[in-house]
Amino acid sequence: MKIATWNVNSVRQRQVLVADWLERVQPDVLLLQEIKCEAHQFPADTFEALGYTAHVVGQKSYNGVAVLSRRPVELRETKLPGLSDPEPPARYIEVEADGLIIGNLYLTNGNSGGEAGFQNKLEFFDALACRAETLLRADADFLFAGDYNVCPTERDLAPGALSATDALVRPESRAAFRRLLWLGLTDAVRALHPDENCYTFWDYQAGAWNRDLGIRIDHALLSPRVAERLAAAAPDRDERAKPQPSDHVPVLMELG
DNA sequence: ATGGCCGGGGAGCCCGGA
């Protein structure tokens, strides 16, 4: 089973690139973040023509997540349980496919909105950890994948790619990520590639791509039995070199 | 040392259709 996650930075701008990638790579499930549109604006026809059905949690202007699947998928949640905001931004969707629960998340960046904006990021992490505990207690097979907006360690960013005070590298952000690992979840890409950069994002600015000033912020965390099935996991760097790319590349994993 | 890029939304304008 091939599952991928991709922050596409507007699905309408990126639909040709996404469709091309789907045709070549043929994932069973593709998790999209930052689709930047409402559900009725989602280019579902483009993907249906390739055999993929869409579940969309959209929002005008910013945010928005979606799941594309060529296997039967059951929609479970359209927002992350446990958030204090009863109408949170469109940043989480949870589905089940072949007995596997898949949480698709787009975590707050945390650099805007001052300290309140950063606390909002930590609250999302808290709710995600609670969700993980709930699913672990239920003995469910699950994974949480998407844009975590955290470089977990110093290995996960090129020197000089971010300031030391950036919300993506702040100790509280990293501690929140580690809490998920300590619950027993496995960082799929890092587990298989301990010594490679595996960057997933290069800023549009400052020639970051040409200078390889990348960061690793798109992750897939696997529950224990799912981790036992892990056969491959890596970002697809080539997508960043395409014309008019997203600033993120897809991260593809394969489960046996 | 600094800035360098994208996206959507909407204002404002132009255009085409009624």
PDB file of C-alpha atoms (C1' of nucleotides) in Angstrom:
ATOM      1  CA  MET A   1       0.000   0.000   0.000  1.00  0.00           C
ATOM      2  CA  LYS A   2       1.504   3.301  -1.128  1.00  0.00           C
ATOM      3  CA  ILE A   3       0.556   6.396   0.851  1.00  0.00           C
ATOM      4  CA  ALA A   4       1.874   9.894   0.238  1.00  0.00           C
ATOM      5  CA  THR A   5       1.521  13.351   1.745  1.00  0.00           C
ATOM      6  CA  TRP A   6       2.002  16.641  -0.092  1.00  0.00           C
ATOM      7  CA  ASN A   7       1.514  20.268   0.833  1.00  0.00           C
ATOM      8  CA  VAL A   8       0.629  21.579  -2.609  1.00  0.00           C
ATOM      9  CA  ASN A   9       0.250  25.317  -1.851  1.00  0.00           C
ATOM     10  CA  SER A  10      -3.012  25.707  -3.811  1.00  0.00           C
ATOM     11  CA  VAL A  11      -4.458  22.599  -5.438  1.00  0.00           C
ATOM     12  CA  ARG A  12      -5.891  24.683  -8.255  1.00  0.00           C
ATOM     13  CA  GLN A  13      -2.460  26.043  -9.179  1.00  0.00           C
ATOM     14  CA  ARG A  14      -0.879  22.629  -8.796  1.00  0.00           C
ATOM     15  CA  GLN A  15      -3.467  20.259 -10.244  1.00  0.00           C
ATOM     16  CA  VAL A  16      -1.521  19.424 -13.416  1.00  0.00           C
ATOM     17  CA  LEU A  17       1.634  18.634 -11.432  1.00  0.00           C
ATOM     18  CA  VAL A  18      -0.364  16.556  -8.955  1.00  0.00           C
ATOM     19  CA  ALA A  19      -2.154  14.661 -11.694  1.00  0.00           C
ATOM     20  CA  ASP A  20       1.128  13.972 -13.461  1.00  0.00           C
ATOM     21  CA  TRP A  21       2.654  12.705 -10.219  1.00  0.00           C
ATOM     22  CA  LEU A  22      -0.344  10.460  -9.499  1.00  0.00           C
ATOM     23  CA  GLU A  23      -0.095   8.911 -12.957  1.00  0.00           C
ATOM     24  CA  ARG A  24       3.599   8.168 -12.611  1.00  0.00           C
ATOM     25  CA  VAL A  25       3.745   7.091  -8.963  1.00  0.00           C
ATOM     26  CA  GLN A  26       0.308   5.501  -8.573  1.00  0.00           C
ATOM     27  CA  PRO A  27      -0.113   5.896  -4.807  1.00  0.00           C
ATOM     28  CA  ASP A  28      -3.172   4.306  -3.254  1.00  0.00           C
ATOM     29  CA  VAL A  29      -3.752   7.363  -1.064  1.00  0.00           C
ATOM     30  CA  LEU A  30      -2.489  10.924  -1.400  1.00  0.00           C
ATOM     31  CA  LEU A  31      -2.954  13.371   1.476  1.00  0.00           C
ATOM     32  CA  LEU A  32      -3.030  17.001   0.432  1.00  0.00           C
ATOM     33  CA  GLN A  33      -2.510  20.078   2.588  1.00  0.00           C
ATOM     34  CA  GLU A  34      -2.888  23.796   1.928  1.00  0.00           C
ATOM     35  CA  ILE A  35      -5.348  23.274  -0.899  1.00  0.00           C
ATOM     36  CA  LYS A  36      -6.411  26.940  -0.480  1.00  0.00           C
ATOM     37  CA  CYS A  37      -9.971  26.509  -1.681  1.00  0.00           C
ATOM     38  CA  GLU A  38     -13.441  25.568  -0.614  1.00  0.00           C
ATOM     39  CA  ALA A  39     -14.744  22.071  -1.285  1.00  0.00           C
ATOM     40  CA  HIS A  40     -16.854  23.142  -4.244  1.00  0.00           C
ATOM     41  CA  GLN A  41     -13.753  24.674  -5.904  1.00  0.00           C
ATOM     42  CA  PHE A  42     -11.686  21.499  -5.538  1.00  0.00           C
ATOM     43  CA  PRO A  43     -10.710  20.125  -8.991  1.00  0.00           C
ATOM     44  CA  ALA A  44     -12.145  16.690  -8.243  1.00  0.00           C
ATOM     45  CA  ASP A  45     -12.773  15.882 -11.913  1.00  0.00           C
ATOM     46  CA  THR A  46      -9.064  16.046 -12.697  1.00  0.00           C
ATOM     47  CA  PHE A  47      -8.354  13.342 -10.152  1.00  0.00           C
ATOM     48  CA  GLU A  48     -11.475  11.268 -10.755  1.00  0.00           C
ATOM     49  CA  ALA A  49     -10.328  10.876 -14.345  1.00  0.00           C
ATOM     50  CA  LEU A  50      -7.292   9.071 -12.927  1.00  0.00           C
ATOM     51  CA  GLY A  51      -9.372   6.824 -10.680  1.00  0.00           C
ATOM     52  CA  TYR A  52      -9.088   8.842  -7.462  1.00  0.00           C
ATOM     53  CA  THR A  53     -12.000   9.957  -5.335  1.00  0.00           C
ATOM     54  CA  ALA A  54     -11.637  12.987  -3.089  1.00  0.00           C
ATOM     55  CA  HIS A  55     -12.662  13.814   0.477  1.00  0.00           C
ATOM     56  CA  VAL A  56     -12.211  17.528   1.035  1.00  0.00           C
ATOM     57  CA  VAL A  57     -12.167  19.776   4.097  1.00  0.00           C
ATOM     58  CA  GLY A  58     -11.874  23.123   2.418  1.00  0.00           C
ATOM     59  CA  GLN A  59     -11.762  26.755   3.410  1.00  0.00           C
ATOM     60  CA  LYS A  60     -11.788  30.018   1.557  1.00  0.00           C
ATOM     61  CA  SER A  61      -8.366  31.490   0.894  1.00  0.00           C
ATOM     62  CA  TYR A  62      -6.052  29.602   3.227  1.00  0.00           C
ATOM     63  CA  ASN A  63      -5.684  26.185   4.799  1.00  0.00           C
ATOM     64  CA  GLY A  64      -7.664  23.226   3.518  1.00  0.00           C
ATOM     65  CA  VAL A  65      -6.837  19.509   3.442  1.00  0.00           C
ATOM     66  CA  ALA A  66      -8.018  16.639   1.273  1.00  0.00           C
ATOM     67  CA  VAL A  67      -7.594  12.909   0.751  1.00  0.00           C
ATOM     68  CA  LEU A  68      -7.357  11.355  -2.697  1.00  0.00           C
ATOM     69  CA  SER A  69      -7.779   7.597  -2.846  1.00  0.00           C
ATOM     70  CA  ARG A  70      -8.183   4.904  -5.450  1.00  0.00           C
ATOM     71  CA  ARG A  71      -9.316   2.469  -2.772  1.00  0.00           C
ATOM     72  CA  PRO A  72     -12.578   2.642  -0.815  1.00  0.00           C
ATOM     73  CA  VAL A  73     -12.179   5.122   2.014  1.00  0.00           C
ATOM     74  CA  GLU A  74     -14.434   5.913   4.942  1.00  0.00           C
ATOM     75  CA  LEU A  75     -14.492   9.480   6.258  1.00  0.00           C
ATOM     76  CA  ARG A  76     -14.049   9.531  10.052  1.00  0.00           C
ATOM     77  CA  GLU A  77     -13.331  13.121  11.125  1.00  0.00           C
ATOM     78  CA  THR A  78     -13.322  16.555   9.493  1.00  0.00           C
ATOM     79  CA  LYS A  79     -11.584  18.295  12.381  1.00  0.00           C
ATOM     80  CA  LEU A  80      -9.113  17.231  15.023  1.00  0.00           C
ATOM     81  CA  PRO A  81     -10.999  16.190  18.175  1.00  0.00           C
ATOM     82  CA  GLY A  82      -9.952  18.019  21.315  1.00  0.00           C
ATOM     83  CA  LEU A  83      -9.377  21.531  19.988  1.00  0.00           C
ATOM     84  CA  SER A  84     -10.897  24.359  22.032  1.00  0.00           C
ATOM     85  CA  ASP A  85     -12.112  26.194  18.905  1.00  0.00           C
ATOM     86  CA  PRO A  86     -15.481  24.677  17.911  1.00  0.00           C
ATOM     87  CA  GLU A  87     -14.937  25.927  14.327  1.00  0.00           C
ATOM     88  CA  PRO A  88     -11.214  25.401  13.793  1.00  0.00           C
ATOM     89  CA  PRO A  89      -9.432  26.205  10.510  1.00  0.00           C
ATOM     90  CA  ALA A  90      -9.536  23.402   7.916  1.00  0.00           C
ATOM     91  CA  ARG A  91      -6.390  21.582   8.973  1.00  0.00           C
ATOM     92  CA  TYR A  92      -7.323  17.983   9.730  1.00  0.00           C
ATOM     93  CA  ILE A  93      -9.164  15.168   8.043  1.00  0.00           C
ATOM     94  CA  GLU A  94      -9.212  11.547   9.151  1.00  0.00           C
ATOM     95  CA  VAL A  95     -10.185   8.574   7.031  1.00  0.00           C
ATOM     96  CA  GLU A  96      -9.982   4.795   7.205  1.00  0.00           C
ATOM     97  CA  ALA A  97      -8.760   2.648   4.330  1.00  0.00           C
ATOM     98  CA  ASP A  98      -8.216  -1.119   4.478  1.00  0.00           C
ATOM     99  CA  GLY A  99      -8.441  -1.072   8.276  1.00  0.00           C
ATOM    100  CA  LEU A 100      -5.840   1.662   8.544  1.00  0.00           C
ATOM    101  CA  ILE A 101      -6.807   4.988  10.131  1.00  0.00           C
ATOM    102  CA  ILE A 102      -5.115   7.868   8.352  1.00  0.00           C
ATOM    103  CA  GLY A 103      -4.953  11.323   9.927  1.00  0.00           C
ATOM    104  CA  ASN A 104      -4.028  14.048   7.449  1.00  0.00           C
ATOM    105  CA  LEU A 105      -2.840  17.146   9.271  1.00  0.00           C
ATOM    106  CA  TYR A 106      -1.656  20.628   8.483  1.00  0.00           C
ATOM    107  CA  LEU A 107      -0.145  22.067  11.619  1.00  0.00           C
ATOM    108  CA  THR A 108      -0.036  25.780  12.274  1.00  0.00           C
ATOM    109  CA  ASN A 109       3.245  27.392  11.273  1.00  0.00           C
ATOM    110  CA  GLY A 110       3.342  29.339  14.543  1.00  0.00           C
ATOM    111  CA  ASN A 111       5.412  32.306  13.375  1.00  0.00           C
ATOM    112  CA  SER A 112       2.439  34.636  12.881  1.00  0.00           C
ATOM    113  CA  GLY A 113      -0.030  35.928  15.423  1.00  0.00           C
ATOM    114  CA  GLY A 114       2.550  36.506  18.098  1.00  0.00           C
ATOM    115  CA  GLU A 115       2.775  34.294  21.162  1.00  0.00           C
ATOM    116  CA  ALA A 116      -0.926  33.435  20.879  1.00  0.00           C
ATOM    117  CA  GLY A 117      -0.279  32.068  17.398  1.00  0.00           C
ATOM    118  CA  PHE A 118       2.539  29.933  18.743  1.00  0.00           C
ATOM    119  CA  GLN A 119       0.389  28.663  21.633  1.00  0.00           C
ATOM    120  CA  ASN A 120      -2.198  27.678  19.015  1.00  0.00           C
ATOM    121  CA  LYS A 121       0.424  25.463  17.413  1.00  0.00           C
ATOM    122  CA  LEU A 122       1.185  23.789  20.725  1.00  0.00           C
ATOM    123  CA  GLU A 123      -2.527  23.273  21.355  1.00  0.00           C
ATOM    124  CA  PHE A 124      -2.857  21.456  18.025  1.00  0.00           C
ATOM    125  CA  PHE A 125       0.064  19.246  19.067  1.00  0.00           C
ATOM    126  CA  ASP A 126      -1.622  18.545  22.411  1.00  0.00           C
ATOM    127  CA  ALA A 127      -4.818  17.507  20.669  1.00  0.00           C
ATOM    128  CA  LEU A 128      -2.854  15.331  18.268  1.00  0.00           C
ATOM    129  CA  ALA A 129      -1.116  13.569  21.154  1.00  0.00           C
ATOM    130  CA  CYS A 130      -4.506  12.978  22.803  1.00  0.00           C
ATOM    131  CA  ARG A 131      -5.807  11.591  19.513  1.00  0.00           C
ATOM    132  CA  ALA A 132      -2.832   9.240  19.332  1.00  0.00           C
ATOM    133  CA  GLU A 133      -3.450   8.062  22.901  1.00  0.00           C
ATOM    134  CA  THR A 134      -7.109   7.427  22.117  1.00  0.00           C
ATOM    135  CA  LEU A 135      -6.250   5.354  19.049  1.00  0.00           C
ATOM    136  CA  LEU A 136      -3.466   3.468  20.842  1.00  0.00           C
ATOM    137  CA  ARG A 137      -5.844   2.569  23.676  1.00  0.00           C
ATOM    138  CA  ALA A 138      -8.323   1.326  21.059  1.00  0.00           C
ATOM    139  CA  ASP A 139      -5.509  -0.842  19.643  1.00  0.00           C
ATOM    140  CA  ALA A 140      -6.033   0.750  16.234  1.00  0.00           C
ATOM    141  CA  ASP A 141      -3.595   0.731  13.323  1.00  0.00           C
ATOM    142  CA  PHE A 142      -3.021   4.330  12.321  1.00  0.00           C
ATOM    143  CA  LEU A 143      -0.700   6.947  10.935  1.00  0.00           C
ATOM    144  CA  PHE A 144      -0.595  10.728  11.169  1.00  0.00           C
ATOM    145  CA  ALA A 145       0.938  12.363   8.129  1.00  0.00           C
ATOM    146  CA  GLY A 146       1.176  15.855   6.770  1.00  0.00           C
ATOM    147  CA  ASP A 147       2.839  19.192   7.268  1.00  0.00           C
ATOM    148  CA  TYR A 148       3.945  19.301  10.915  1.00  0.00           C
ATOM    149  CA  ASN A 149       5.819  22.591  10.496  1.00  0.00           C
ATOM    150  CA  VAL A 150       8.574  21.313  12.782  1.00  0.00           C
ATOM    151  CA  CYS A 151      12.196  20.415  12.120  1.00  0.00           C
ATOM    152  CA  PRO A 152      12.496  17.721  14.801  1.00  0.00           C
ATOM    153  CA  THR A 153      16.294  17.975  15.192  1.00  0.00           C
ATOM    154  CA  GLU A 154      19.240  20.009  13.903  1.00  0.00           C
ATOM    155  CA  ARG A 155      19.724  17.361  11.219  1.00  0.00           C
ATOM    156  CA  ASP A 156      16.370  18.370   9.759  1.00  0.00           C
ATOM    157  CA  LEU A 157      17.412  21.745   8.401  1.00  0.00           C
ATOM    158  CA  ALA A 158      20.270  23.117   6.369  1.00  0.00           C
ATOM    159  CA  PRO A 159      22.517  25.421   8.405  1.00  0.00           C
ATOM    160  CA  GLY A 160      21.224  28.936   7.868  1.00  0.00           C
ATOM    161  CA  ALA A 161      17.856  27.905   6.462  1.00  0.00           C
ATOM    162  CA  LEU A 162      15.968  29.291   9.484  1.00  0.00           C
ATOM    163  CA  SER A 163      16.647  31.646  12.349  1.00  0.00           C
ATOM    164  CA  ALA A 164      17.251  30.043  15.736  1.00  0.00           C
ATOM    165  CA  THR A 165      14.033  31.581  17.090  1.00  0.00           C
ATOM    166  CA  ASP A 166      11.798  30.323  14.264  1.00  0.00           C
ATOM    167  CA  ALA A 167       8.677  28.505  15.456  1.00  0.00           C
ATOM    168  CA  LEU A 168       9.720  25.511  13.341  1.00  0.00           C
ATOM    169  CA  VAL A 169      12.784  24.926  15.503  1.00  0.00           C
ATOM    170  CA  ARG A 170      11.711  26.298  18.877  1.00  0.00           C
ATOM    171  CA  PRO A 171      12.360  23.877  21.741  1.00  0.00           C
ATOM    172  CA  GLU A 172       8.650  23.743  22.597  1.00  0.00           C
ATOM    173  CA  SER A 173       7.801  22.675  19.015  1.00  0.00           C
ATOM    174  CA  ARG A 174      10.454  19.990  19.079  1.00  0.00           C
ATOM    175  CA  ALA A 175       9.342  18.775  22.499  1.00  0.00           C
ATOM    176  CA  ALA A 176       5.778  18.494  21.217  1.00  0.00           C
ATOM    177  CA  PHE A 177       6.997  16.372  18.298  1.00  0.00           C
ATOM    178  CA  ARG A 178       9.103  14.185  20.586  1.00  0.00           C
ATOM    179  CA  ARG A 179       6.060  13.603  22.798  1.00  0.00           C
ATOM    180  CA  LEU A 180       4.417  11.852  19.831  1.00  0.00           C
ATOM    181  CA  LEU A 181       7.496   9.682  19.379  1.00  0.00           C
ATOM    182  CA  TRP A 182       7.531   8.815  23.076  1.00  0.00           C
ATOM    183  CA  LEU A 183       3.965   7.594  22.784  1.00  0.00           C
ATOM    184  CA  GLY A 184       5.433   4.890  20.565  1.00  0.00           C
ATOM    185  CA  LEU A 185       5.022   6.380  17.099  1.00  0.00           C
ATOM    186  CA  THR A 186       7.713   5.961  14.428  1.00  0.00           C
ATOM    187  CA  ASP A 187       8.988   8.765  12.185  1.00  0.00           C
ATOM    188  CA  ALA A 188       8.808   6.805   8.929  1.00  0.00           C
ATOM    189  CA  VAL A 189      11.364   8.705   6.855  1.00  0.00           C
ATOM    190  CA  ARG A 190      13.920   9.097   9.648  1.00  0.00           C
ATOM    191  CA  ALA A 191      13.602   5.445  10.670  1.00  0.00           C
ATOM    192  CA  LEU A 192      14.738   4.344   7.214  1.00  0.00           C
ATOM    193  CA  HIS A 193      17.148   7.206   6.464  1.00  0.00           C
ATOM    194  CA  PRO A 194      19.010   8.102   9.654  1.00  0.00           C
ATOM    195  CA  ASP A 195      21.915   9.806   7.906  1.00  0.00           C
ATOM    196  CA  GLU A 196      20.326  11.733   5.038  1.00  0.00           C
ATOM    197  CA  ASN A 197      18.822  15.204   5.033  1.00  0.00           C
ATOM    198  CA  CYS A 198      15.490  14.204   3.531  1.00  0.00           C
ATOM    199  CA  TYR A 199      14.375  17.812   3.185  1.00  0.00           C
ATOM    200  CA  THR A 200      10.756  18.319   2.165  1.00  0.00           C
ATOM    201  CA  PHE A 201      10.571  22.117   1.790  1.00  0.00           C
ATOM    202  CA  TRP A 202      12.665  24.797   0.152  1.00  0.00           C
ATOM    203  CA  ASP A 203      11.556  28.429   0.393  1.00  0.00           C
ATOM    204  CA  TYR A 204      10.681  30.203  -2.837  1.00  0.00           C
ATOM    205  CA  GLN A 205      12.932  33.052  -1.695  1.00  0.00           C
ATOM    206  CA  ALA A 206      16.664  33.550  -1.596  1.00  0.00           C
ATOM    207  CA  GLY A 207      17.481  30.791  -4.077  1.00  0.00           C
ATOM    208  CA  ALA A 208      16.845  28.255  -1.331  1.00  0.00           C
ATOM    209  CA  TRP A 209      16.339  25.392  -3.773  1.00  0.00           C
ATOM    210  CA  ASN A 210      19.473  26.079  -5.803  1.00  0.00           C
ATOM    211  CA  ARG A 211      21.519  26.396  -2.616  1.00  0.00           C
ATOM    212  CA  ASP A 212      19.783  23.364  -1.056  1.00  0.00           C
ATOM    213  CA  LEU A 213      18.719  25.403   1.970  1.00  0.00           C
ATOM    214  CA  GLY A 214      15.970  22.916   2.738  1.00  0.00           C
ATOM    215  CA  ILE A 215      14.119  21.840   5.833  1.00  0.00           C
ATOM    216  CA  ARG A 216      12.334  18.614   6.801  1.00  0.00           C
ATOM    217  CA  ILE A 217       8.882  19.484   8.093  1.00  0.00           C
ATOM    218  CA  ASP A 218       6.539  17.026   6.338  1.00  0.00           C
ATOM    219  CA  HIS A 219       6.381  13.803   8.316  1.00  0.00           C
ATOM    220  CA  ALA A 220       4.536  10.517   8.670  1.00  0.00           C
ATOM    221  CA  LEU A 221       4.241   9.038  12.171  1.00  0.00           C
ATOM    222  CA  LEU A 222       3.210   5.395  12.368  1.00  0.00           C
ATOM    223  CA  SER A 223       1.609   3.382  15.140  1.00  0.00           C
ATOM    224  CA  PRO A 224       3.655   0.331  16.192  1.00  0.00           C
ATOM    225  CA  ARG A 225       2.117  -2.371  14.021  1.00  0.00           C
ATOM    226  CA  VAL A 226       2.043  -0.056  11.012  1.00  0.00           C
ATOM    227  CA  ALA A 227       5.725   0.691  11.563  1.00  0.00           C
ATOM    228  CA  GLU A 228       6.414  -3.039  11.323  1.00  0.00           C
ATOM    229  CA  ARG A 229       4.967  -2.927   7.800  1.00  0.00           C
ATOM    230  CA  LEU A 230       7.146  -0.013   6.673  1.00  0.00           C
ATOM    231  CA  ALA A 231       9.034  -0.899   3.473  1.00  0.00           C
ATOM    232  CA  ALA A 232       9.985   2.525   2.097  1.00  0.00           C
ATOM    233  CA  ALA A 233       9.611   6.208   2.938  1.00  0.00           C
ATOM    234  CA  ALA A 234      11.242   9.203   1.320  1.00  0.00           C
ATOM    235  CA  PRO A 235      10.589  12.652  -0.077  1.00  0.00           C
ATOM    236  CA  ASP A 236      10.438  13.001  -3.865  1.00  0.00           C
ATOM    237  CA  ARG A 237      12.936  15.822  -4.363  1.00  0.00           C
ATOM    238  CA  ASP A 238      12.500  15.920  -8.111  1.00  0.00           C
ATOM    239  CA  GLU A 239       9.127  17.638  -7.803  1.00  0.00           C
ATOM    240  CA  ARG A 240      10.795  20.787  -6.453  1.00  0.00           C
ATOM    241  CA  ALA A 241      12.696  21.235  -9.733  1.00  0.00           C
ATOM    242  CA  LYS A 242       9.525  21.246 -11.835  1.00  0.00           C
ATOM    243  CA  PRO A 243       8.189  24.487 -13.307  1.00  0.00           C
ATOM    244  CA  GLN A 244       5.902  26.384 -10.933  1.00  0.00           C
ATOM    245  CA  PRO A 245       6.243  23.861  -8.116  1.00  0.00           C
ATOM    246  CA  SER A 246       4.860  23.857  -4.618  1.00  0.00           C
ATOM    247  CA  ASP A 247       7.470  24.853  -2.049  1.00  0.00           C
ATOM    248  CA  HIS A 248       6.954  21.375  -0.518  1.00  0.00           C
ATOM    249  CA  VAL A 249       7.617  18.022  -2.204  1.00  0.00           C
ATOM    250  CA  PRO A 250       5.593  14.836  -1.751  1.00  0.00           C
ATOM    251  CA  VAL A 251       6.683  12.296   0.851  1.00  0.00           C
ATOM    252  CA  LEU A 252       5.911   8.767  -0.263  1.00  0.00           C
ATOM    253  CA  MET A 253       5.826   5.654   1.887  1.00  0.00           C
ATOM    254  CA  GLU A 254       5.129   2.023   1.180  1.00  0.00           C
ATOM    255  CA  LEU A 255       3.570  -0.384   3.650  1.00  0.00           C
ATOM    256  CA  GLY A 256       3.745  -4.140   3.203  1.00  0.00           C
TER     257      GLY A 256
ATOM    258  C1'  DA B   1      23.564  42.712   6.594  1.00  0.00           C
ATOM    259  C1'  DT B   2      19.376  42.752   3.738  1.00  0.00           C
ATOM    260  C1'  DG B   3      16.189  41.067   0.547  1.00  0.00           C
ATOM    261  C1'  DG B   4      15.073  38.146  -2.859  1.00  0.00           C
ATOM    262  C1'  DC B   5       8.451  34.615  -3.783  1.00  0.00           C
ATOM    263  C1'  DC B   6       4.449  32.831  -3.973  1.00  0.00           C
ATOM    264  C1'  DG B   7      -0.757  32.414  -3.247  1.00  0.00           C
ATOM    265  C1'  DG B   8      -5.781  34.189  -2.883  1.00  0.00           C
ATOM    266  C1'  DG B   9      -8.982  38.147  -2.302  1.00  0.00           C
ATOM    267  C1'  DG B  10     -10.682  42.120  -3.697  1.00  0.00           C
ATOM    268  C1'  DA B  11     -10.617  46.794  -5.832  1.00  0.00           C
ATOM    269  C1'  DG B  12     -10.780  48.680 -10.123  1.00  0.00           C
ATOM    270  C1'  DC B  13     -11.051  48.314 -14.713  1.00  0.00           C
ATOM    271  C1'  DC B  14     -12.325  46.283 -19.128  1.00  0.00           C
ATOM    272  C1'  DC B  15     -15.183  43.380 -21.712  1.00  0.00           C
ATOM    273  C1'  DG B  16     -19.103  40.852 -23.319  1.00  0.00           C
ATOM    274  C1'  DG B  17     -23.804  39.655 -23.002  1.00  0.00           C
ATOM    275  C1'  DA B  18     -28.482  40.876 -22.153  1.00  0.00           C
TER     276       DA B  18
END
